């Protein structure tokens, strides 16, 4: 029997795109072999772009946004999942070309799902969300480069945001000395509470970078791009590495080859959307073990399902601190 469910839906006409909270029914669910009752979702930067239409994130209309969610399997014909399993979905184009988590129900391919790892519940999974999982992918990239806590300070940019705040918490738990940059120096106590040894104003990274600057950082996780990233690269120590995951400042990268050919630095591109399932499982397991869950309480807050459209504006304006957790009614 077809059942009705509540969902945000983005439609498009000649006047542009518009997002409404509406009632859908099971016939609106998209193709897939696993149907999920969504427990929690969250708001990511990309969701902000999708809901506001500030960037053409949505590739198919009408569509339910929400690039990640956690919930319980209602029905499955996929070999790895059965009714009652707790699962996490993030990426794979969900919330962009396939309906996503801003709904009470979702249907997706089981190949895109991971089980909620032991030690986490569905709420904690979304307190982490795509942003936290991207932070862990970034940490894993730096580890595979061979960066160790004794090598020197690790810089995290956009530290008050979703990716940045979780990155600070993970790195400090792993024993790294973390320096956080932020445009919100009033969040200094928040960031030191997460484990940052030092908090610096991002204004110092805003000017066009010199080819080489004083060597300061053994490694970095950057969510900003633009001049910020260019300055970070110029300040990396010999042999250092940066994990690059965002464009909160800019898509551009006004740098030179100097830090690469004179200091042997490396850049690692981080993509959470199409990351292979084995890497995802590892990242989620590491999050369950290497993130202090009391920190997760510090860096997350509850957001009402009805508040998602306003939160979309806020995240793009850099007003969201840490991670928003949305209980789907
Ligand atoms: P948030 O909005 O939560 O955090 C971004 C932070 O960047 C802001 O809080 C702010 O931190 C900082 N910031 C904002 N504007 C600027 C600016 N002009 N210059 C320098 N810093 C700025 O977003 P998320 O943490 O969720 O995502 C961060 C970025 O990572 C986004 O670009 C997002 O698209 C990308 N991303 C990429 C993924 C991937 O797969 N590669 C996955 C997830 C996210 P503060 O106030 O502390 O300075």
Tab-separated table of C-alpha atoms and ligand atoms in Angstrom:
chain	number	residue	atom	x	y	z
A	1	UNK	CA	0.000	0.000	0.000
A	2	UNK	CA	1.332	3.397	-0.950
A	3	UNK	CA	2.160	5.609	2.014
A	4	UNK	CA	2.474	9.366	2.203
A	5	UNK	CA	5.601	11.024	3.574
A	6	UNK	CA	6.843	14.548	4.194
A	7	UNK	CA	9.694	15.849	2.051
A	8	UNK	CA	11.349	18.973	0.768
A	9	UNK	CA	11.156	19.148	-2.981
A	10	UNK	CA	12.981	21.471	-5.353
A	11	UNK	CA	11.141	22.288	-8.568
A	12	UNK	CA	12.114	24.495	-11.472
A	13	UNK	CA	10.193	26.670	-13.910
A	14	UNK	CA	10.906	29.711	-16.111
A	15	UNK	CA	11.256	31.897	-13.011
A	16	UNK	CA	13.934	29.675	-11.515
A	17	UNK	CA	14.015	26.980	-8.862
A	18	UNK	CA	11.934	26.839	-5.678
A	19	UNK	CA	12.071	24.590	-2.639
A	20	UNK	CA	8.847	23.605	-0.803
A	21	UNK	CA	7.995	21.286	2.079
A	22	UNK	CA	5.310	18.959	0.745
A	23	UNK	CA	3.611	15.552	0.959
A	24	UNK	CA	4.838	12.855	-1.415
A	25	UNK	CA	3.906	9.200	-1.654
A	26	UNK	CA	5.774	5.972	-2.334
A	27	UNK	CA	5.382	6.397	-6.087
A	28	UNK	CA	7.673	9.449	-5.767
A	29	UNK	CA	10.527	7.368	-4.350
A	30	UNK	CA	13.330	7.004	-6.868
A	31	UNK	CA	14.865	3.783	-8.156
A	32	UNK	CA	16.880	1.653	-5.767
A	33	UNK	CA	16.890	-1.649	-3.917
A	34	UNK	CA	16.814	-0.334	-0.334
A	35	UNK	CA	14.056	1.816	1.193
A	36	UNK	CA	14.943	3.690	4.353
A	37	UNK	CA	13.036	5.500	7.067
A	38	UNK	CA	15.221	8.584	7.521
A	39	UNK	CA	16.024	9.256	11.200
A	40	UNK	CA	18.454	12.157	10.876
A	41	UNK	CA	19.872	14.422	8.234
A	42	UNK	CA	22.035	17.524	8.364
A	43	UNK	CA	22.985	20.595	6.384
A	44	UNK	CA	26.188	20.725	4.382
A	45	UNK	CA	27.638	23.560	2.309
A	46	UNK	CA	26.486	21.774	-0.847
A	47	UNK	CA	22.928	21.516	0.539
A	48	UNK	CA	23.069	25.279	1.058
A	49	UNK	CA	23.961	25.759	-2.591
A	50	UNK	CA	21.211	23.340	-3.670
A	51	UNK	CA	18.391	24.830	-1.555
A	52	UNK	CA	19.176	28.440	-2.350
A	53	UNK	CA	19.982	27.776	-6.002
A	54	UNK	CA	23.133	29.920	-5.630
A	55	UNK	CA	25.005	27.254	-7.590
A	56	UNK	CA	23.549	24.673	-10.018
A	57	UNK	CA	23.942	21.669	-7.717
A	58	UNK	CA	20.589	20.024	-8.582
A	59	UNK	CA	20.797	18.120	-11.856
A	60	UNK	CA	17.248	16.749	-11.994
A	61	UNK	CA	13.855	18.317	-11.156
A	62	UNK	CA	11.779	17.824	-9.108
A	63	UNK	CA	14.194	16.465	-6.522
A	64	UNK	CA	14.462	16.094	-2.761
A	65	UNK	CA	17.731	17.664	-1.574
A	66	UNK	CA	19.954	16.439	1.262
A	67	UNK	CA	23.315	14.866	0.435
A	68	UNK	CA	23.376	12.676	3.520
A	69	UNK	CA	21.134	10.915	6.023
A	70	UNK	CA	21.050	8.097	8.537
A	71	UNK	CA	18.127	5.823	9.224
A	72	UNK	CA	16.670	2.350	9.395
A	73	UNK	CA	16.039	-0.007	6.496
A	74	UNK	CA	12.319	-0.620	5.881
A	75	UNK	CA	12.689	-2.874	2.899
A	76	UNK	CA	15.624	-4.311	0.964
A	77	UNK	CA	16.358	-6.654	-1.915
A	78	UNK	CA	20.098	-5.942	-1.611
A	79	UNK	CA	22.176	-8.834	-0.240
A	80	UNK	CA	24.043	-6.692	2.324
A	81	UNK	CA	21.010	-5.033	3.950
A	82	UNK	CA	17.850	-6.237	5.683
A	83	UNK	CA	14.885	-4.551	7.362
A	84	UNK	CA	15.902	-2.960	10.660
A	85	UNK	CA	19.566	-2.323	9.734
A	86	UNK	CA	20.899	1.105	10.679
A	87	UNK	CA	22.544	2.741	7.696
A	88	UNK	CA	24.338	5.885	6.557
A	89	UNK	CA	24.123	7.412	3.114
A	90	UNK	CA	26.393	10.142	1.914
A	91	UNK	CA	27.409	11.231	-1.550
A	92	UNK	CA	27.006	9.225	-4.774
A	93	UNK	CA	25.056	12.135	-6.214
A	94	UNK	CA	22.216	11.811	-3.698
A	95	UNK	CA	20.664	15.237	-3.129
A	96	UNK	CA	22.046	16.286	-6.537
A	97	UNK	CA	20.744	13.830	-9.177
A	98	UNK	CA	18.890	11.363	-6.907
A	99	UNK	CA	16.425	12.321	-4.163
A	100	UNK	CA	18.082	12.669	-0.765
A	101	UNK	CA	17.748	13.030	2.969
A	102	UNK	CA	15.407	15.994	3.485
A	103	UNK	CA	12.457	13.575	3.654
A	104	UNK	CA	10.936	10.984	5.940
A	105	UNK	CA	11.693	8.251	3.401
A	106	UNK	CA	14.355	7.585	0.784
A	107	UNK	CA	15.081	4.825	-1.697
A	108	UNK	CA	18.644	4.329	-2.921
A	109	UNK	CA	21.011	1.678	-4.253
A	110	UNK	CA	22.362	-0.558	-1.487
A	111	UNK	CA	25.783	-0.168	-3.138
A	112	UNK	CA	25.813	3.405	-1.812
A	113	UNK	CA	25.078	2.538	1.828
A	114	UNK	CA	27.272	1.703	4.785
A	115	UNK	CA	26.096	0.244	8.085
A	116	UNK	CA	26.296	2.599	11.056
A	117	UNK	CA	29.564	1.413	12.656
A	118	UNK	CA	29.558	-0.126	16.118
A	119	UNK	CA	30.025	2.624	18.692
A	120	UNK	CA	27.934	5.205	16.830
A	121	UNK	CA	24.182	5.726	16.707
A	122	UNK	CA	22.188	7.301	13.860
A	123	UNK	CA	22.203	10.725	15.539
A	124	UNK	CA	25.958	10.714	16.028
A	125	UNK	CA	26.390	9.578	12.426
A	126	UNK	CA	24.688	12.765	11.231
A	127	UNK	CA	26.438	14.940	13.821
A	128	UNK	CA	29.496	13.768	11.863
A	129	UNK	CA	27.793	13.750	8.445
A	130	UNK	CA	29.505	14.283	5.108
A	131	UNK	CA	31.548	17.120	6.602
A	132	UNK	CA	33.014	14.956	9.371
A	133	UNK	CA	33.554	12.012	7.051
A	134	UNK	CA	35.388	14.366	4.655
A	135	UNK	CA	37.524	15.527	7.585
A	136	UNK	CA	38.430	11.884	8.250
A	137	UNK	CA	39.245	11.251	4.550
A	138	UNK	CA	41.557	14.284	4.781
A	139	UNK	CA	43.268	12.970	7.913
A	140	UNK	CA	43.705	9.571	6.241
A	141	UNK	CA	45.333	11.253	3.219
A	142	UNK	CA	47.830	13.039	5.469
A	143	UNK	CA	48.554	9.781	7.317
A	144	UNK	CA	49.186	7.967	4.038
A	145	UNK	CA	51.667	10.730	3.172
A	146	UNK	CA	53.467	9.766	6.390
A	147	UNK	CA	52.670	12.840	8.488
A	148	UNK	CA	53.216	12.060	12.180
A	149	UNK	CA	52.375	14.067	15.328
A	150	UNK	CA	56.076	14.773	15.963
A	151	UNK	CA	56.561	16.391	12.536
A	152	UNK	CA	55.186	19.778	13.560
A	153	UNK	CA	52.004	21.803	13.605
A	154	UNK	CA	49.033	20.877	11.402
A	155	UNK	CA	46.933	23.779	10.140
A	156	UNK	CA	43.155	23.512	9.672
A	157	UNK	CA	41.400	26.307	7.757
A	158	UNK	CA	37.703	27.196	8.115
A	159	UNK	CA	37.986	25.626	11.535
A	160	UNK	CA	34.611	26.795	12.895
A	161	UNK	CA	32.779	25.135	9.999
A	162	UNK	CA	31.673	21.511	9.636
A	163	UNK	CA	34.743	19.920	8.029
A	164	UNK	CA	37.165	22.130	9.938
A	165	UNK	CA	35.716	21.594	13.413
A	166	UNK	CA	35.662	17.799	13.069
A	167	UNK	CA	39.201	17.858	11.598
A	168	UNK	CA	40.444	19.808	14.637
A	169	UNK	CA	38.802	17.303	16.997
A	170	UNK	CA	40.168	14.217	15.191
A	171	UNK	CA	43.724	15.532	14.770
A	172	UNK	CA	44.015	16.632	18.380
A	173	UNK	CA	42.713	13.254	19.623
A	174	UNK	CA	45.373	11.572	17.438
A	175	UNK	CA	48.062	13.634	19.176
A	176	UNK	CA	48.784	16.295	16.538
A	177	UNK	CA	49.399	19.905	17.569
A	178	UNK	CA	46.620	21.668	15.698
A	179	UNK	CA	46.536	25.315	14.677
A	180	UNK	CA	43.073	26.487	13.615
A	181	UNK	CA	42.378	29.466	11.340
A	182	UNK	CA	39.045	31.186	11.541
A	183	UNK	CA	37.295	34.366	10.489
A	184	UNK	CA	35.405	34.197	13.780
A	185	UNK	CA	37.944	34.897	16.514
A	186	UNK	CA	35.003	35.024	18.936
A	187	UNK	CA	34.911	31.213	18.469
A	188	UNK	CA	38.412	30.830	19.936
A	189	UNK	CA	37.153	29.086	23.091
A	190	UNK	CA	35.039	26.707	21.002
A	191	UNK	CA	38.104	25.777	18.931
A	192	UNK	CA	40.476	25.368	21.867
A	193	UNK	CA	37.742	23.258	23.493
A	194	UNK	CA	37.904	20.949	20.463
A	195	UNK	CA	41.656	20.613	20.940
A	196	UNK	CA	43.236	23.453	18.897
A	197	UNK	CA	46.554	24.450	20.491
A	198	UNK	CA	46.454	27.806	18.750
A	199	UNK	CA	43.774	29.820	16.932
A	200	UNK	CA	44.740	32.428	14.329
A	201	UNK	CA	42.760	34.950	12.292
A	202	UNK	CA	42.205	33.906	8.693
A	203	UNK	CA	42.749	37.544	7.628
A	204	UNK	CA	46.467	36.700	7.614
A	205	UNK	CA	45.816	34.337	4.676
A	206	UNK	CA	43.689	36.683	2.577
A	207	UNK	CA	46.339	38.515	0.538
A	208	UNK	CA	47.863	37.107	-2.634
A	209	UNK	CA	50.524	34.558	-1.640
A	210	UNK	CA	54.264	34.952	-2.180
A	211	UNK	CA	55.810	31.933	-3.969
A	212	UNK	CA	57.544	30.879	-0.748
A	213	UNK	CA	57.022	32.040	2.820
A	214	UNK	CA	58.378	30.993	6.208
A	215	UNK	CA	57.984	27.224	6.725
A	216	UNK	CA	55.368	26.812	9.440
A	217	UNK	CA	53.209	23.728	8.921
A	218	UNK	CA	54.026	20.025	8.651
A	219	UNK	CA	50.632	19.527	7.014
A	220	UNK	CA	47.297	21.220	6.458
A	221	UNK	CA	43.640	20.515	5.821
A	222	UNK	CA	42.095	23.240	3.689
A	223	UNK	CA	38.401	23.904	3.073
A	224	UNK	CA	38.843	27.377	1.565
A	225	UNK	CA	40.842	27.279	-1.691
A	226	UNK	CA	41.779	30.696	-3.158
A	227	UNK	CA	44.405	32.903	-1.528
A	228	UNK	CA	44.009	31.008	1.736
A	229	UNK	CA	45.182	27.751	0.189
A	230	UNK	CA	47.900	29.498	-1.841
A	231	UNK	CA	49.311	30.991	1.380
A	232	UNK	CA	49.097	27.630	3.151
A	233	UNK	CA	51.095	25.965	0.347
A	234	UNK	CA	53.782	28.673	0.528
A	235	UNK	CA	54.075	28.071	4.285
A	236	UNK	CA	54.274	24.253	4.246
A	237	UNK	CA	57.504	22.791	5.599
A	238	UNK	CA	59.835	20.881	3.310
A	239	UNK	CA	58.133	17.602	2.258
A	240	UNK	CA	54.833	18.677	3.816
A	241	UNK	CA	51.345	17.913	2.503
A	242	UNK	CA	47.959	19.549	2.264
A	243	UNK	CA	44.613	17.754	1.958
A	244	UNK	CA	42.380	19.889	-0.231
A	245	UNK	CA	38.669	19.479	0.195
A	246	UNK	CA	36.789	22.733	-0.267
A	247	UNK	CA	36.183	26.059	-1.948
A	248	UNK	CA	34.590	28.134	0.817
A	249	UNK	CA	36.712	31.101	-0.305
A	250	UNK	CA	37.202	30.357	-3.995
A	251	UNK	CA	37.475	27.743	-6.713
A	252	UNK	CA	40.695	29.445	-7.880
A	253	UNK	CA	44.168	28.619	-6.717
A	254	UNK	CA	46.558	31.535	-7.370
A	255	UNK	CA	49.805	29.755	-6.538
A	256	UNK	CA	53.088	28.917	-8.282
A	257	UNK	CA	55.139	25.770	-8.717
A	258	UNK	CA	57.729	27.094	-6.241
A	259	UNK	CA	56.594	25.214	-3.085
A	260	UNK	CA	56.299	22.005	-5.116
A	261	UNK	CA	59.674	22.057	-6.854
A	262	UNK	CA	61.714	23.778	-4.150
A	263	UNK	CA	60.171	22.198	-1.042
A	264	UNK	CA	58.789	18.939	-2.437
A	265	UNK	CA	55.339	19.526	-0.981
A	266	UNK	CA	52.269	17.505	-2.037
A	267	UNK	CA	48.588	18.240	-2.412
A	268	UNK	CA	45.971	15.521	-1.930
A	269	UNK	CA	42.575	16.034	-3.498
A	270	UNK	CA	39.731	14.821	-1.301
A	271	UNK	CA	36.469	13.702	-2.868
A	272	UNK	CA	33.787	12.386	-0.562
A	273	UNK	CA	31.077	11.909	-3.190
A	274	UNK	CA	32.460	9.036	-5.266
A	275	UNK	CA	34.967	7.643	-2.752
A	276	UNK	CA	34.963	3.836	-3.057
A	277	UNK	CA	32.941	1.887	-0.521
A	278	UNK	CA	35.980	0.230	1.154
A	279	UNK	CA	37.487	3.646	1.865
A	280	UNK	CA	34.129	4.895	3.197
A	281	UNK	CA	33.785	1.962	5.558
A	282	UNK	CA	37.290	2.568	6.843
A	283	UNK	CA	36.614	6.291	7.326
A	284	UNK	CA	33.364	5.635	9.237
A	285	UNK	CA	35.044	2.997	11.412
A	286	UNK	CA	37.896	5.389	12.158
A	287	UNK	CA	35.342	8.072	13.086
A	288	UNK	CA	33.762	5.678	15.591
A	289	UNK	CA	37.152	5.020	17.216
A	290	UNK	CA	39.249	8.179	16.666
A	291	UNK	CA	36.762	10.934	17.389
A	292	UNK	CA	36.068	11.767	21.007
A	293	UNK	CA	32.272	11.488	21.056
A	294	UNK	CA	32.026	14.051	23.862
A	295	UNK	CA	33.616	16.470	21.362
A	296	UNK	CA	30.821	15.547	18.986
A	297	UNK	CA	28.345	16.897	21.542
A	298	UNK	CA	30.426	20.092	21.719
A	299	UNK	CA	30.518	20.654	17.976
A	300	UNK	CA	26.966	19.681	17.041
A	301	UNK	CA	23.602	21.280	17.730
A	302	UNK	CA	19.975	20.393	16.974
A	303	UNK	CA	18.173	22.032	14.100
A	304	UNK	CA	14.448	21.671	13.411
A	305	UNK	CA	13.378	20.068	10.111
A	306	UNK	CA	11.411	23.281	9.364
A	307	UNK	CA	14.545	25.395	9.782
A	308	UNK	CA	16.446	23.823	6.874
A	309	UNK	CA	15.751	26.621	4.339
A	310	UNK	CA	17.106	29.297	6.728
A	311	UNK	CA	20.069	27.074	7.628
A	312	UNK	CA	20.840	26.816	3.888
A	313	UNK	CA	21.309	30.602	3.759
A	314	UNK	CA	23.263	30.606	7.017
A	315	UNK	CA	25.774	27.958	6.001
A	316	UNK	CA	26.619	29.834	2.786
A	317	UNK	CA	27.048	33.028	4.814
A	318	UNK	CA	29.502	31.258	7.152
A	319	UNK	CA	27.142	31.606	10.124
A	320	UNK	CA	26.854	27.936	11.089
A	321	UNK	CA	29.220	26.815	13.835
A	322	UNK	CA	30.126	23.114	13.803
A	323	UNK	CA	27.533	20.559	12.724
A	324	UNK	CA	23.742	20.836	12.627
A	325	UNK	CA	21.775	17.654	13.347
A	326	UNK	CA	18.237	17.506	11.978
A	327	UNK	CA	15.797	14.961	13.456
A	328	UNK	CA	13.404	14.081	10.678
A	329	UNK	CA	9.883	14.114	12.147
B	1	LIG	P1	30.927	25.232	6.446
B	1	LIG	O1	30.213	26.378	5.844
B	1	LIG	O2	30.405	24.578	7.662
B	1	LIG	O3	32.431	25.683	6.762
B	1	LIG	C1	33.193	26.451	5.876
B	1	LIG	C2	34.049	27.387	6.698
B	1	LIG	O4	34.997	28.026	5.842
B	1	LIG	C3	33.254	28.536	7.306
B	1	LIG	O5	32.619	28.167	8.490
B	1	LIG	C4	34.365	29.537	7.553
B	1	LIG	O6	35.042	29.147	8.740
B	1	LIG	C5	35.317	29.281	6.379
B	1	LIG	N1	35.141	30.304	5.337
B	1	LIG	C6	33.976	30.799	4.841
B	1	LIG	N2	34.209	31.728	3.919
B	1	LIG	C7	35.559	31.843	3.817
B	1	LIG	C8	36.419	32.661	3.051
B	1	LIG	N3	35.937	33.573	2.193
B	1	LIG	N4	37.748	32.515	3.215
B	1	LIG	C9	38.254	31.617	4.077
B	1	LIG	N5	37.483	30.808	4.843
B	1	LIG	C10	36.154	30.924	4.710
B	1	LIG	O7	31.101	24.180	5.268
B	1	LIG	P2	31.658	22.678	5.357
B	1	LIG	O8	32.666	22.586	6.432
B	1	LIG	O9	30.531	21.729	5.322
B	1	LIG	O10	32.398	22.586	3.946
B	1	LIG	C11	33.603	23.311	3.742
B	1	LIG	C12	34.002	23.235	2.274
B	1	LIG	O11	34.319	21.889	1.948
B	1	LIG	C13	32.922	23.687	1.307
B	1	LIG	O12	33.526	24.372	0.249
B	1	LIG	C14	32.337	22.376	0.831
B	1	LIG	O13	31.752	22.496	-0.444
B	1	LIG	C15	33.546	21.486	0.835
B	1	LIG	N6	33.250	20.069	0.972
B	1	LIG	C16	33.866	19.227	0.102
B	1	LIG	C17	33.693	17.890	0.192
B	1	LIG	C18	34.438	17.007	-0.737
B	1	LIG	O14	34.013	15.889	-0.992
B	1	LIG	N7	35.563	17.453	-1.238
B	1	LIG	C19	32.758	17.305	1.161
B	1	LIG	C20	32.229	18.285	2.116
B	1	LIG	C21	32.458	19.622	1.986
B	1	LIG	P3	35.614	30.224	9.785
B	1	LIG	O15	34.475	31.138	10.090
B	1	LIG	O16	36.082	29.416	10.925
B	1	LIG	O17	36.744	30.929	9.064
